Amino acid sequence: MTTDETTQLTARVDALDRALAVADGRVPPATVERVSATIDVVRARLALGVDHTVVALVGGTGSGKSSLFNAISGLQFADVGVRRPTTSEITACVWGNGAEALLDWLGVLPERRIARESLLDGESEASLRGLVLLDLPDHDSIAPEHREVVDRLIPQADLLAWVVDPQKYADDALHTGYLRQLVGHESSMVVVLNQVDTVPPEVRPALIADLERLLVDDGLTGVPVTSASATTGEGIKALRAALAGVVASQSLAARHAGTEINDAVAAVEQHVAAREPTTLSVAETVESLTRSVGLSAVAGSVATAVRGGSPAAQGFGAVQEDAVGLARELWLRAATHGMPKRWAQDIGSRIASTAELRMAVADAISELSLTTRRSALALGLLVAALVLAVAAVVLGAVAVGSRAGDGGAGTWAPVVAVVALVAAVAAFVASRAARSAAARRRSDRVLRDGRAVLESVCRARLLVPTEQVLTEHRTVRELVASARG
Ligand SMILES: Nc1nc2c(ncn2[C@@H]2O[C@H](COP(=O)(O)OP(=O)(O)OP(=O)(O)O)[C@@H](O)[C@H]2O)c(=O)[nH]1
Ligand SMILES: [Mg+2]
């Protein structure tokens, strides 16, 4: 593993960790637990450094894991027995030095560790320097603690070498219980068909082909399958060469850590939507709320009062709960469209309830001024019209009283009377127009102010809490995407 790879993997795991923190409560606890465990394993593995590659021999009891361990290491350190199961403690062989912390983390007891010093072995073991080979207990044991050890080690090992034998390679406990769960981890797996000495050479290709077919059925593609015999030593050289290649490439631990992270990412992604809903409409909701309070009727009554049709405006009645509930329901539906269950529930619990919303709406409209003050201009014009009308009447009387041709009043009074009459009519018409304009202004103002306060309610009680959740969702979604390799 290079420093670059370590930095990248650390960043990915950190992103995943932050995603879990932000998602708080909106990813199911079981998933959080699983993903946190992966984060811990990957972090610990990265912290333990890049100098070793952990290869675990895994398989059913009696398949020959311990025998292969001994054959590969050239030591008789692992217990091989006739009593099944034989191995109950992890056994480790380390090529090279300095793997103590790694072995502690893997849970290998000090007395179950052995080192192959390439110095003593000359150059024959040099190619395996950096290898940590583990012999595990069986996974199909009657002893449940064996299975626990295997399950703990599977995510910790950089490479799993599944050891099967010609009798039990199709075992369902292996395929359903383990291999199918490891789809996506093909690059961190090999399968060894051990005990091939027990079948005639001409049968072996068919056996291998059958095993390969089963792996494909499990959903695993590209997993290398090799045959070996711990007893005769057949295939052991090739196995050692393959392990040397794995150690030399150094990137196996990184690749394995990467697949572990991707598995965790996939688990979190099941609880994150591909995008946030974009169909939220404050305007529509405000419209619904205006209907719930009968805003246009109130505005209309203000207009009538200003026009003089009634002594006072009618004011707001009770806010209609059904209409508020429907507005909230439509909002919630748009806000949670396509969102996973827990996020949707969170939005539902953070926005105002119907009762709260109704109360907020009632409070907001109670502050509205429903002024029905008449227009001063209209009043002035009306007074002017009356004065002019009276003047016209008086002048008309003067005109009738004076004889025409007398000069004086007889000449000008009729003309002025007509002018005054026309002015009176004009002032009256203007007064009506001013009154209508005032009525329109006041009712428009009620509509505008009403919409404004309802919009504030909508923003504060619906939009802000919704956006908080959606912003958190976006953060989680982006973090999860950046955690994916
Ligand atoms: N013929 C033959 N026998 C083998 C081979 N490998 C192992 N055996 C025998 O199979 C039996 C089981 O071998 P182990 O190495 O103990 O198997 P294991 O997988 O470690 O078993 P557990 O520790 O119980 O999980 C022993 O009797 C071995 O001698 C092989 O390649 N050929
Ligand atoms: Mg064993």
Short mmCIF file of C-alpha atoms and ligand atoms in Angstrom, two decimals:
data_model
loop_
_atom_site.label_atom_id
_atom_site.label_comp_id
_atom_site.label_asym_id
_atom_site.label_seq_id
_atom_site.Cartn_x
_atom_site.Cartn_y
_atom_site.Cartn_z
CA MET A 1 0.00 0.00 0.00
CA THR A 2 1.45 3.37 -0.95
CA THR A 3 1.17 6.51 1.15
CA ASP A 4 -1.18 7.89 -1.49
CA GLU A 5 -3.47 4.90 -1.15
CA THR A 6 -3.40 5.19 2.62
CA THR A 7 -4.27 8.90 2.44
CA GLN A 8 -7.11 8.22 0.01
CA LEU A 9 -8.52 5.36 2.04
CA THR A 10 -8.28 7.42 5.21
CA ALA A 11 -10.17 10.25 3.53
CA ARG A 12 -12.86 7.85 2.31
CA VAL A 13 -13.29 6.27 5.71
CA ASP A 14 -13.41 9.72 7.34
CA ALA A 15 -16.10 10.81 4.88
CA LEU A 16 -18.13 7.73 5.73
CA ASP A 17 -17.69 8.40 9.43
CA ARG A 18 -18.88 11.99 9.04
CA ALA A 19 -21.82 10.81 6.91
CA LEU A 20 -22.91 8.56 9.77
CA ALA A 21 -22.59 11.44 12.23
CA VAL A 22 -24.67 13.80 10.07
CA ALA A 23 -27.22 11.09 9.25
CA ASP A 24 -27.72 10.61 12.98
CA GLY A 25 -30.97 8.73 13.56
CA ARG A 26 -31.86 8.49 9.89
CA VAL A 27 -29.83 5.40 9.14
CA PRO A 28 -31.08 2.32 11.06
CA PRO A 29 -29.02 1.42 14.15
CA ALA A 30 -28.12 -2.00 12.71
CA THR A 31 -26.59 -0.36 9.63
CA VAL A 32 -24.79 2.23 11.75
CA GLU A 33 -23.35 -0.56 13.86
CA ARG A 34 -22.18 -2.52 10.85
CA VAL A 35 -20.69 0.49 9.07
CA SER A 36 -19.01 1.71 12.27
CA ALA A 37 -17.43 -1.71 12.68
CA THR A 38 -16.08 -1.50 9.13
CA ILE A 39 -14.75 2.00 9.79
CA ASP A 40 -12.98 0.73 12.90
CA VAL A 41 -11.49 -2.26 11.08
CA VAL A 42 -10.26 -0.20 8.13
CA ARG A 43 -8.83 2.55 10.37
CA ALA A 44 -7.07 0.01 12.55
CA ARG A 45 -5.72 -1.82 9.50
CA LEU A 46 -4.44 1.42 7.99
CA ALA A 47 -2.89 2.48 11.29
CA LEU A 48 -1.07 -0.85 11.50
CA GLY A 49 0.83 0.03 8.42
CA VAL A 50 1.57 -1.16 5.00
CA ASP A 51 4.44 -3.55 5.57
CA HIS A 52 2.42 -6.74 5.96
CA THR A 53 -0.22 -8.59 4.01
CA VAL A 54 -2.58 -10.74 6.04
CA VAL A 55 -3.66 -13.95 4.30
CA ALA A 56 -6.13 -16.16 6.16
CA LEU A 57 -6.78 -19.82 5.42
CA VAL A 58 -10.52 -20.29 5.85
CA GLY A 59 -12.77 -23.27 5.30
CA GLY A 60 -14.74 -26.15 6.74
CA THR A 61 -13.35 -28.56 9.28
CA GLY A 62 -10.98 -31.16 7.90
CA SER A 63 -10.50 -29.40 4.55
CA GLY A 64 -6.79 -29.18 5.37
CA LYS A 65 -6.19 -25.55 6.44
CA SER A 66 -3.69 -26.47 9.12
CA SER A 67 -1.99 -28.96 6.82
CA LEU A 68 -1.68 -26.30 4.10
CA PHE A 69 -0.41 -23.78 6.66
CA ASN A 70 2.36 -26.20 7.55
CA ALA A 71 3.07 -27.04 3.92
CA ILE A 72 3.34 -23.40 2.90
CA SER A 73 5.45 -22.41 5.88
CA GLY A 74 7.54 -25.54 5.83
CA LEU A 75 7.03 -25.80 9.58
CA GLN A 76 4.99 -28.22 11.65
CA PHE A 77 3.51 -25.48 13.84
CA ALA A 78 -0.23 -25.84 13.26
CA ASP A 79 -2.00 -28.78 14.82
CA VAL A 80 -3.24 -31.31 12.35
CA GLY A 81 -5.47 -33.91 13.87
CA VAL A 82 -7.98 -36.65 13.35
CA ARG A 83 -10.31 -35.32 16.01
CA ARG A 84 -12.69 -32.75 14.42
CA PRO A 85 -12.60 -29.85 14.73
CA THR A 86 -8.92 -29.60 15.47
CA THR A 87 -7.98 -25.92 15.35
CA SER A 88 -9.63 -23.67 17.90
CA GLU A 89 -7.08 -20.84 18.16
CA ILE A 90 -5.78 -18.70 15.30
CA THR A 91 -2.24 -19.65 14.38
CA ALA A 92 0.07 -17.22 12.60
CA CYS A 93 3.28 -17.48 10.69
CA VAL A 94 5.05 -14.21 9.91
CA TRP A 95 7.69 -13.79 7.25
CA GLY A 96 9.87 -10.92 8.45
CA ASN A 97 9.65 -8.88 11.64
CA GLY A 98 7.58 -6.20 13.24
CA ALA A 99 4.08 -7.62 12.95
CA GLU A 100 3.43 -7.74 16.70
CA ALA A 101 0.86 -4.94 16.78
CA LEU A 102 -0.86 -6.41 13.73
CA LEU A 103 -0.99 -9.85 15.36
CA ASP A 104 -2.35 -8.31 18.58
CA TRP A 105 -5.08 -6.65 16.58
CA LEU A 106 -5.83 -9.89 14.79
CA GLY A 107 -6.17 -11.55 18.20
CA VAL A 108 -3.39 -14.11 17.75
CA LEU A 109 -2.13 -15.38 21.12
CA PRO A 110 1.65 -14.91 21.60
CA GLU A 111 2.15 -18.68 21.86
CA ARG A 112 0.35 -19.20 18.55
CA ARG A 113 2.78 -17.05 16.56
CA ILE A 114 5.82 -18.23 14.69
CA ALA A 115 8.28 -16.30 12.57
CA ARG A 116 10.06 -17.35 9.42
CA GLU A 117 13.23 -15.38 9.34
CA SER A 118 14.41 -15.11 5.81
CA LEU A 119 17.87 -14.53 7.19
CA LEU A 120 18.05 -18.11 8.48
CA ASP A 121 16.36 -19.49 5.40
CA GLY A 122 18.72 -17.83 3.00
CA GLU A 123 16.86 -16.40 0.03
CA SER A 124 14.22 -19.13 -0.24
CA GLU A 125 11.78 -17.25 1.97
CA ALA A 126 12.69 -13.71 0.94
CA SER A 127 9.90 -13.51 -1.60
CA LEU A 128 7.33 -14.03 1.12
CA ARG A 129 8.71 -11.35 3.42
CA GLY A 130 5.78 -9.27 4.65
CA LEU A 131 3.35 -12.19 4.61
CA VAL A 132 1.28 -12.94 7.68
CA LEU A 133 -0.32 -16.35 7.14
CA LEU A 134 -3.18 -17.29 9.42
CA ASP A 135 -4.63 -20.72 10.09
CA LEU A 136 -8.20 -20.24 11.29
CA PRO A 137 -10.63 -22.54 13.05
CA ASP A 138 -13.35 -24.06 10.86
CA HIS A 139 -16.43 -21.99 9.95
CA ASP A 140 -18.84 -24.95 9.98
CA SER A 141 -18.00 -26.04 13.46
CA ILE A 142 -20.15 -27.59 16.13
CA ALA A 143 -18.26 -25.08 18.34
CA PRO A 144 -19.97 -21.67 17.89
CA GLU A 145 -16.89 -19.79 19.14
CA HIS A 146 -15.00 -21.04 16.08
CA ARG A 147 -17.46 -19.38 13.81
CA GLU A 148 -17.19 -16.18 15.85
CA VAL A 149 -13.43 -16.12 15.31
CA VAL A 150 -13.88 -16.67 11.58
CA ASP A 151 -16.54 -13.97 11.28
CA ARG A 152 -14.35 -11.50 13.12
CA LEU A 153 -11.28 -12.29 11.01
CA ILE A 154 -12.95 -12.18 7.58
CA PRO A 155 -13.07 -8.37 7.37
CA GLN A 156 -9.64 -8.08 9.01
CA ALA A 157 -7.71 -10.26 6.58
CA ASP A 158 -6.38 -8.71 3.39
CA LEU A 159 -6.81 -11.94 1.43
CA LEU A 160 -9.06 -14.89 2.16
CA ALA A 161 -7.80 -18.25 0.92
CA TRP A 162 -10.85 -20.52 1.00
CA VAL A 163 -9.69 -24.09 1.47
CA VAL A 164 -12.11 -26.74 0.18
CA ASP A 165 -11.77 -30.47 -0.41
CA PRO A 166 -13.19 -32.77 -3.08
CA GLN A 167 -15.89 -34.08 -0.72
CA LYS A 168 -17.29 -30.85 0.68
CA TYR A 169 -16.56 -28.11 -1.85
CA ALA A 170 -20.26 -27.76 -2.68
CA ASP A 171 -21.27 -27.46 0.97
CA ASP A 172 -24.17 -25.06 1.40
CA ALA A 173 -22.81 -23.64 4.68
CA LEU A 174 -19.81 -22.42 2.70
CA HIS A 175 -21.64 -21.05 -0.34
CA THR A 176 -24.76 -19.58 1.25
CA GLY A 177 -23.21 -18.74 4.60
CA TYR A 178 -20.04 -17.11 3.32
CA LEU A 179 -19.18 -16.95 -0.36
CA ARG A 180 -22.42 -15.32 -1.48
CA GLN A 181 -21.94 -12.65 1.17
CA LEU A 182 -18.59 -11.77 -0.35
CA VAL A 183 -19.75 -10.68 -3.79
CA GLY A 184 -17.71 -7.58 -4.60
CA HIS A 185 -14.69 -8.90 -2.71
CA GLU A 186 -13.41 -11.10 -5.52
CA SER A 187 -10.07 -9.30 -5.63
CA SER A 188 -9.45 -10.26 -2.00
CA MET A 189 -10.17 -13.97 -2.45
CA VAL A 190 -8.68 -17.19 -3.77
CA VAL A 191 -10.06 -20.72 -3.56
CA VAL A 192 -7.77 -23.70 -3.00
CA LEU A 193 -9.08 -27.16 -3.82
CA ASN A 194 -6.98 -29.20 -1.38
CA GLN A 195 -6.61 -32.99 -1.10
CA VAL A 196 -6.53 -33.42 -4.88
CA ASP A 197 -4.34 -36.47 -4.24
CA THR A 198 -7.52 -38.25 -3.16
CA VAL A 199 -9.06 -38.10 -6.65
CA PRO A 200 -7.67 -39.62 -9.85
CA PRO A 201 -5.84 -37.05 -12.02
CA GLU A 202 -8.34 -37.43 -14.90
CA VAL A 203 -11.22 -36.37 -12.66
CA ARG A 204 -9.56 -33.20 -11.38
CA PRO A 205 -10.30 -30.84 -14.30
CA ALA A 206 -14.01 -31.68 -14.06
CA LEU A 207 -13.92 -31.05 -10.30
CA ILE A 208 -12.23 -27.67 -10.76
CA ALA A 209 -14.73 -26.74 -13.47
CA ASP A 210 -17.62 -27.67 -11.20
CA LEU A 211 -16.16 -25.62 -8.37
CA GLU A 212 -15.73 -22.64 -10.72
CA ARG A 213 -19.32 -22.99 -11.86
CA LEU A 214 -20.52 -22.96 -8.24
CA LEU A 215 -18.56 -19.78 -7.58
CA VAL A 216 -20.17 -18.12 -10.59
CA ASP A 217 -23.56 -19.25 -9.26
CA ASP A 218 -22.61 -17.56 -6.00
CA GLY A 219 -22.19 -14.33 -7.95
CA LEU A 220 -18.40 -14.41 -7.74
CA THR A 221 -16.48 -13.80 -10.94
CA GLY A 222 -12.74 -13.87 -11.47
CA VAL A 223 -11.86 -15.62 -8.24
CA PRO A 224 -8.69 -17.67 -8.88
CA VAL A 225 -9.09 -21.40 -8.19
CA THR A 226 -6.02 -23.55 -7.63
CA SER A 227 -5.62 -27.18 -6.66
CA ALA A 228 -3.16 -28.51 -4.13
CA SER A 229 -2.31 -31.36 -1.86
CA ALA A 230 -0.87 -30.64 1.55
CA THR A 231 0.03 -34.31 1.79
CA THR A 232 1.95 -34.77 -1.46
CA GLY A 233 3.09 -31.14 -1.76
CA GLU A 234 1.49 -30.84 -5.19
CA GLY A 235 0.55 -27.25 -6.02
CA ILE A 236 2.26 -25.85 -2.92
CA LYS A 237 5.01 -24.20 -4.94
CA ALA A 238 2.45 -22.50 -7.13
CA LEU A 239 0.55 -21.41 -4.06
CA ARG A 240 3.69 -19.90 -2.54
CA ALA A 241 4.42 -18.14 -5.82
CA ALA A 242 0.91 -16.71 -5.85
CA LEU A 243 1.36 -15.49 -2.26
CA ALA A 244 4.72 -13.96 -3.19
CA GLY A 245 2.95 -12.06 -5.95
CA VAL A 246 0.34 -10.85 -3.50
CA VAL A 247 2.97 -9.65 -1.03
CA ALA A 248 5.00 -7.98 -3.77
CA SER A 249 2.05 -6.07 -5.22
CA GLN A 250 1.56 -4.48 -1.80
CA SER A 251 -1.78 -3.05 -2.85
CA LEU A 252 -3.84 -5.97 -1.65
CA ALA A 253 -4.47 -4.50 1.79
CA ALA A 254 -5.54 -1.25 0.11
CA ARG A 255 -7.80 -3.06 -2.31
CA HIS A 256 -9.37 -5.03 0.48
CA ALA A 257 -9.85 -1.91 2.61
CA GLY A 258 -11.42 -0.28 -0.47
CA THR A 259 -13.94 -3.07 -0.95
CA GLU A 260 -14.79 -3.05 2.75
CA ILE A 261 -15.48 0.69 2.49
CA ASN A 262 -17.59 0.20 -0.64
CA ASP A 263 -19.67 -2.44 1.13
CA ALA A 264 -20.29 -0.01 3.96
CA VAL A 265 -21.09 2.75 1.45
CA ALA A 266 -23.66 0.51 -0.22
CA ALA A 267 -25.23 -0.24 3.15
CA VAL A 268 -25.61 3.49 3.91
CA GLU A 269 -26.77 4.31 0.38
CA GLN A 270 -29.84 2.15 0.92
CA HIS A 271 -30.99 4.82 3.34
CA VAL A 272 -30.11 7.86 1.25
CA ALA A 273 -32.04 9.15 -1.78
CA ALA A 274 -30.29 9.84 -5.08
CA ARG A 275 -31.38 13.47 -4.88
CA GLU A 276 -33.44 15.79 -2.73
CA PRO A 277 -36.99 16.76 -3.77
CA THR A 278 -37.10 20.03 -5.67
CA THR A 279 -40.83 20.54 -5.95
CA LEU A 280 -41.38 22.51 -2.75
CA SER A 281 -43.65 25.48 -3.42
CA VAL A 282 -44.09 28.14 -0.78
CA ALA A 283 -46.41 30.11 -3.09
CA GLU A 284 -48.84 27.22 -3.49
CA THR A 285 -48.94 26.57 0.23
CA VAL A 286 -49.48 30.26 0.94
CA GLU A 287 -52.42 30.19 -1.49
CA SER A 288 -53.93 27.25 0.40
CA LEU A 289 -53.44 29.02 3.71
CA THR A 290 -55.12 32.18 2.40
CA ARG A 291 -58.11 30.01 1.60
CA SER A 292 -58.04 28.49 5.09
CA VAL A 293 -58.51 31.95 6.60
CA GLY A 294 -60.87 33.28 3.92
CA LEU A 295 -58.49 36.12 3.15
CA SER A 296 -60.17 37.30 -0.05
CA ALA A 297 -63.58 37.44 1.63
CA VAL A 298 -62.11 39.56 4.42
CA ALA A 299 -60.37 41.82 1.91
CA GLY A 300 -63.66 42.12 0.02
CA SER A 301 -65.49 43.14 3.17
CA VAL A 302 -62.83 45.78 3.86
CA ALA A 303 -63.47 47.17 0.37
CA THR A 304 -67.23 47.22 0.95
CA ALA A 305 -66.79 49.06 4.25
CA VAL A 306 -64.45 51.62 2.69
CA ARG A 307 -66.98 52.16 -0.11
CA GLY A 308 -69.53 52.81 2.58
CA GLY A 309 -71.59 49.71 1.91
CA SER A 310 -71.27 48.52 5.50
CA PRO A 311 -70.24 50.16 8.76
CA ALA A 312 -67.24 47.84 9.41
CA ALA A 313 -65.23 44.97 7.85
CA GLN A 314 -66.22 41.44 8.85
CA GLY A 315 -62.82 40.34 10.28
CA PHE A 316 -61.35 36.82 10.29
CA GLY A 317 -63.33 33.87 11.49
CA ALA A 318 -61.89 30.59 12.77
CA VAL A 319 -59.03 29.15 10.70
CA GLN A 320 -60.24 26.06 8.85
CA GLU A 321 -58.38 23.09 10.28
CA ASP A 322 -59.13 20.86 7.29
CA ALA A 323 -57.69 23.33 4.83
CA VAL A 324 -54.57 23.82 6.96
CA GLY A 325 -54.21 20.06 7.32
CA LEU A 326 -54.48 19.60 3.58
CA ALA A 327 -51.93 22.34 2.89
CA ARG A 328 -49.53 20.67 5.32
CA GLU A 329 -50.17 17.25 3.83
CA LEU A 330 -49.41 18.48 0.30
CA TRP A 331 -46.27 20.18 1.56
CA LEU A 332 -45.10 17.03 3.30
CA ARG A 333 -45.80 14.91 0.27
CA ALA A 334 -43.65 17.14 -1.95
CA ALA A 335 -40.93 17.49 0.69
CA THR A 336 -40.58 13.76 1.25
CA HIS A 337 -40.99 12.62 -2.35
CA GLY A 338 -38.48 9.84 -2.98
CA MET A 339 -36.90 10.23 0.45
CA PRO A 340 -36.14 7.07 2.46
CA LYS A 341 -38.47 6.32 5.35
CA ARG A 342 -36.45 7.71 8.24
CA TRP A 343 -35.64 10.99 6.47
CA ALA A 344 -39.30 11.41 5.56
CA GLN A 345 -40.33 10.74 9.14
CA ASP A 346 -37.82 13.28 10.35
CA ILE A 347 -39.24 15.97 8.05
CA GLY A 348 -42.73 15.08 9.27
CA SER A 349 -41.67 15.47 12.88
CA ARG A 350 -39.73 18.70 12.37
CA ILE A 351 -42.31 20.73 10.46
CA ALA A 352 -45.27 22.15 12.40
CA SER A 353 -48.14 19.80 13.13
CA THR A 354 -51.54 20.74 11.72
CA ALA A 355 -52.58 22.13 15.12
CA GLU A 356 -49.36 24.15 15.45
CA LEU A 357 -49.67 25.44 11.93
CA ARG A 358 -53.28 26.45 12.49
CA MET A 359 -52.30 28.29 15.65
CA ALA A 360 -49.42 30.06 13.89
CA VAL A 361 -51.76 31.08 11.06
CA ALA A 362 -54.36 32.37 13.52
CA ASP A 363 -51.70 34.36 15.42
CA ALA A 364 -50.30 35.82 12.23
CA ILE A 365 -53.61 37.05 10.82
CA SER A 366 -54.73 38.44 14.16
CA GLU A 367 -51.95 41.00 13.78
CA LEU A 368 -53.29 42.24 10.45
CA SER A 369 -54.81 45.72 10.36
CA LEU A 370 -58.26 45.76 8.71
CA THR A 371 -58.52 49.52 8.49
CA THR A 372 -61.73 50.81 6.84
CA ARG A 373 -60.96 54.49 7.18
CA ARG A 374 -62.75 56.34 4.37
CA SER A 375 -60.85 58.38 1.82
CA ALA A 376 -60.34 62.03 2.94
CA LEU A 377 -60.07 63.06 -0.68
CA ALA A 378 -63.41 61.44 -1.49
CA LEU A 379 -65.01 63.22 1.45
CA GLY A 380 -63.51 66.57 0.43
CA LEU A 381 -64.76 66.14 -3.12
CA LEU A 382 -68.20 65.20 -1.88
CA VAL A 383 -68.33 68.33 0.27
CA ALA A 384 -67.12 70.38 -2.69
CA ALA A 385 -69.82 68.79 -4.88
CA LEU A 386 -72.50 69.71 -2.34
CA VAL A 387 -71.22 73.28 -1.98
CA LEU A 388 -71.12 73.67 -5.76
CA ALA A 389 -74.59 72.19 -6.13
CA VAL A 390 -75.97 74.60 -3.52
CA ALA A 391 -74.16 77.46 -5.29
CA ALA A 392 -75.66 76.39 -8.62
CA VAL A 393 -79.13 76.34 -7.12
CA VAL A 394 -78.67 79.78 -5.54
CA LEU A 395 -77.25 81.23 -8.74
CA GLY A 396 -80.08 79.67 -10.71
CA ALA A 397 -82.57 81.39 -8.44
CA VAL A 398 -80.72 84.71 -8.86
CA ALA A 399 -80.79 84.25 -12.61
CA VAL A 400 -84.50 83.58 -12.66
CA GLY A 401 -85.10 86.68 -10.37
CA SER A 402 -83.17 89.12 -12.56
CA ARG A 403 -84.42 90.07 -15.89
CA ALA A 404 -82.30 89.38 -18.84
CA GLY A 405 -80.85 92.36 -20.55
CA ASP A 406 -80.78 94.25 -17.25
CA GLY A 407 -77.11 93.79 -17.19
CA GLY A 408 -75.55 92.76 -13.87
CA ALA A 409 -76.65 89.42 -12.38
CA GLY A 410 -79.09 88.72 -15.13
CA THR A 411 -76.23 88.38 -17.52
CA TRP A 412 -73.65 86.30 -15.64
CA ALA A 413 -75.67 84.33 -13.09
CA PRO A 414 -77.04 81.70 -15.50
CA VAL A 415 -73.61 81.08 -16.93
CA VAL A 416 -71.95 80.68 -13.50
CA ALA A 417 -74.85 78.53 -12.28
CA VAL A 418 -74.32 76.13 -15.16
CA VAL A 419 -70.56 76.10 -14.53
CA ALA A 420 -71.16 75.40 -10.81
CA LEU A 421 -73.56 72.61 -11.67
CA VAL A 422 -71.10 70.96 -14.03
CA ALA A 423 -68.35 71.34 -11.39
CA ALA A 424 -70.63 69.83 -8.73
CA VAL A 425 -71.32 66.79 -10.95
CA ALA A 426 -67.61 66.45 -11.71
CA ALA A 427 -66.68 66.68 -8.02
CA PHE A 428 -69.32 64.05 -7.19
CA VAL A 429 -68.01 61.66 -9.85
CA ALA A 430 -64.44 62.26 -8.67
CA SER A 431 -65.49 61.60 -5.08
CA ARG A 432 -66.98 58.23 -6.08
CA ALA A 433 -63.84 57.34 -7.99
CA ALA A 434 -61.62 58.31 -5.03
CA ARG A 435 -63.74 56.17 -2.73
CA SER A 436 -63.49 53.15 -5.05
CA ALA A 437 -59.75 53.64 -5.40
CA ALA A 438 -59.39 53.80 -1.62
CA ALA A 439 -61.51 50.66 -1.24
CA ARG A 440 -59.34 48.83 -3.75
CA ARG A 441 -56.15 50.04 -2.08
CA ARG A 442 -57.24 48.96 1.38
CA SER A 443 -58.43 45.57 0.25
CA ASP A 444 -55.27 45.01 -1.82
CA ARG A 445 -53.29 45.89 1.22
CA VAL A 446 -55.14 43.31 3.30
CA LEU A 447 -54.44 40.69 0.62
CA ARG A 448 -50.79 41.67 0.37
CA ASP A 449 -50.17 41.86 4.12
CA GLY A 450 -52.16 38.68 4.65
CA ARG A 451 -50.11 36.81 2.09
CA ALA A 452 -46.90 38.21 3.59
CA VAL A 453 -47.68 37.02 7.12
CA LEU A 454 -48.85 33.64 5.84
CA GLU A 455 -45.67 33.34 3.81
CA SER A 456 -43.64 34.02 6.97
CA VAL A 457 -45.54 31.28 8.75
CA CYS A 458 -44.99 28.93 5.83
CA ARG A 459 -41.28 29.67 5.73
CA ALA A 460 -40.70 29.46 9.46
CA ARG A 461 -42.88 26.45 10.20
CA LEU A 462 -42.53 24.39 7.01
CA LEU A 463 -39.71 25.53 4.75
CA VAL A 464 -36.92 26.11 7.28
CA PRO A 465 -37.29 22.78 9.10
CA THR A 466 -37.66 20.95 5.79
CA GLU A 467 -34.56 22.57 4.37
CA GLN A 468 -32.59 21.71 7.48
CA VAL A 469 -33.32 18.03 6.95
CA LEU A 470 -32.75 18.21 3.19
CA THR A 471 -29.44 20.01 3.66
CA GLU A 472 -28.32 17.31 6.07
CA HIS A 473 -29.46 14.72 3.58
CA ARG A 474 -27.46 16.37 0.81
CA THR A 475 -24.38 16.46 3.05
CA VAL A 476 -24.74 12.77 3.83
CA ARG A 477 -25.33 11.93 0.17
CA GLU A 478 -22.24 13.85 -0.92
CA LEU A 479 -20.08 12.39 1.84
CA VAL A 480 -21.22 8.88 0.97
CA ALA A 481 -20.48 9.53 -2.71
CA SER A 482 -16.99 10.74 -1.85
CA ALA A 483 -16.45 7.66 0.33
CA ARG A 484 -17.11 5.43 -2.67
CA GLY A 485 -13.92 4.46 -4.45
N1 LIG B 1 -5.02 -36.99 1.57
C1 LIG B 1 -4.92 -35.79 2.04
N2 LIG B 1 -5.22 -35.57 3.33
C2 LIG B 1 -5.11 -34.33 3.80
C3 LIG B 1 -4.69 -33.26 3.00
N3 LIG B 1 -4.66 -32.14 3.75
C4 LIG B 1 -5.07 -32.51 4.98
N4 LIG B 1 -5.32 -33.82 5.02
C5 LIG B 1 -5.80 -34.56 6.17
O1 LIG B 1 -7.09 -34.08 6.49
C6 LIG B 1 -7.27 -34.05 7.90
C7 LIG B 1 -7.63 -32.66 8.32
O2 LIG B 1 -6.56 -31.80 8.10
P1 LIG B 1 -6.39 -30.46 8.92
O3 LIG B 1 -5.24 -29.76 8.31
O4 LIG B 1 -6.37 -30.67 10.38
O5 LIG B 1 -7.73 -29.77 8.52
P2 LIG B 1 -8.25 -28.39 9.06
O6 LIG B 1 -8.94 -27.77 7.91
O7 LIG B 1 -7.21 -27.62 9.69
O8 LIG B 1 -9.34 -28.84 10.12
P3 LIG B 1 -9.91 -28.02 11.37
O9 LIG B 1 -8.76 -27.51 12.13
O10 LIG B 1 -10.73 -28.98 12.13
O11 LIG B 1 -10.76 -26.93 10.83
C8 LIG B 1 -5.97 -34.54 8.49
O12 LIG B 1 -6.07 -35.90 8.82
C9 LIG B 1 -4.97 -34.32 7.38
O13 LIG B 1 -3.90 -35.24 7.45
C10 LIG B 1 -4.37 -33.54 1.63
O14 LIG B 1 -4.01 -32.67 0.83
N5 LIG B 1 -4.51 -34.82 1.22
MG MG B 2 -6.98 -26.87 11.52
#
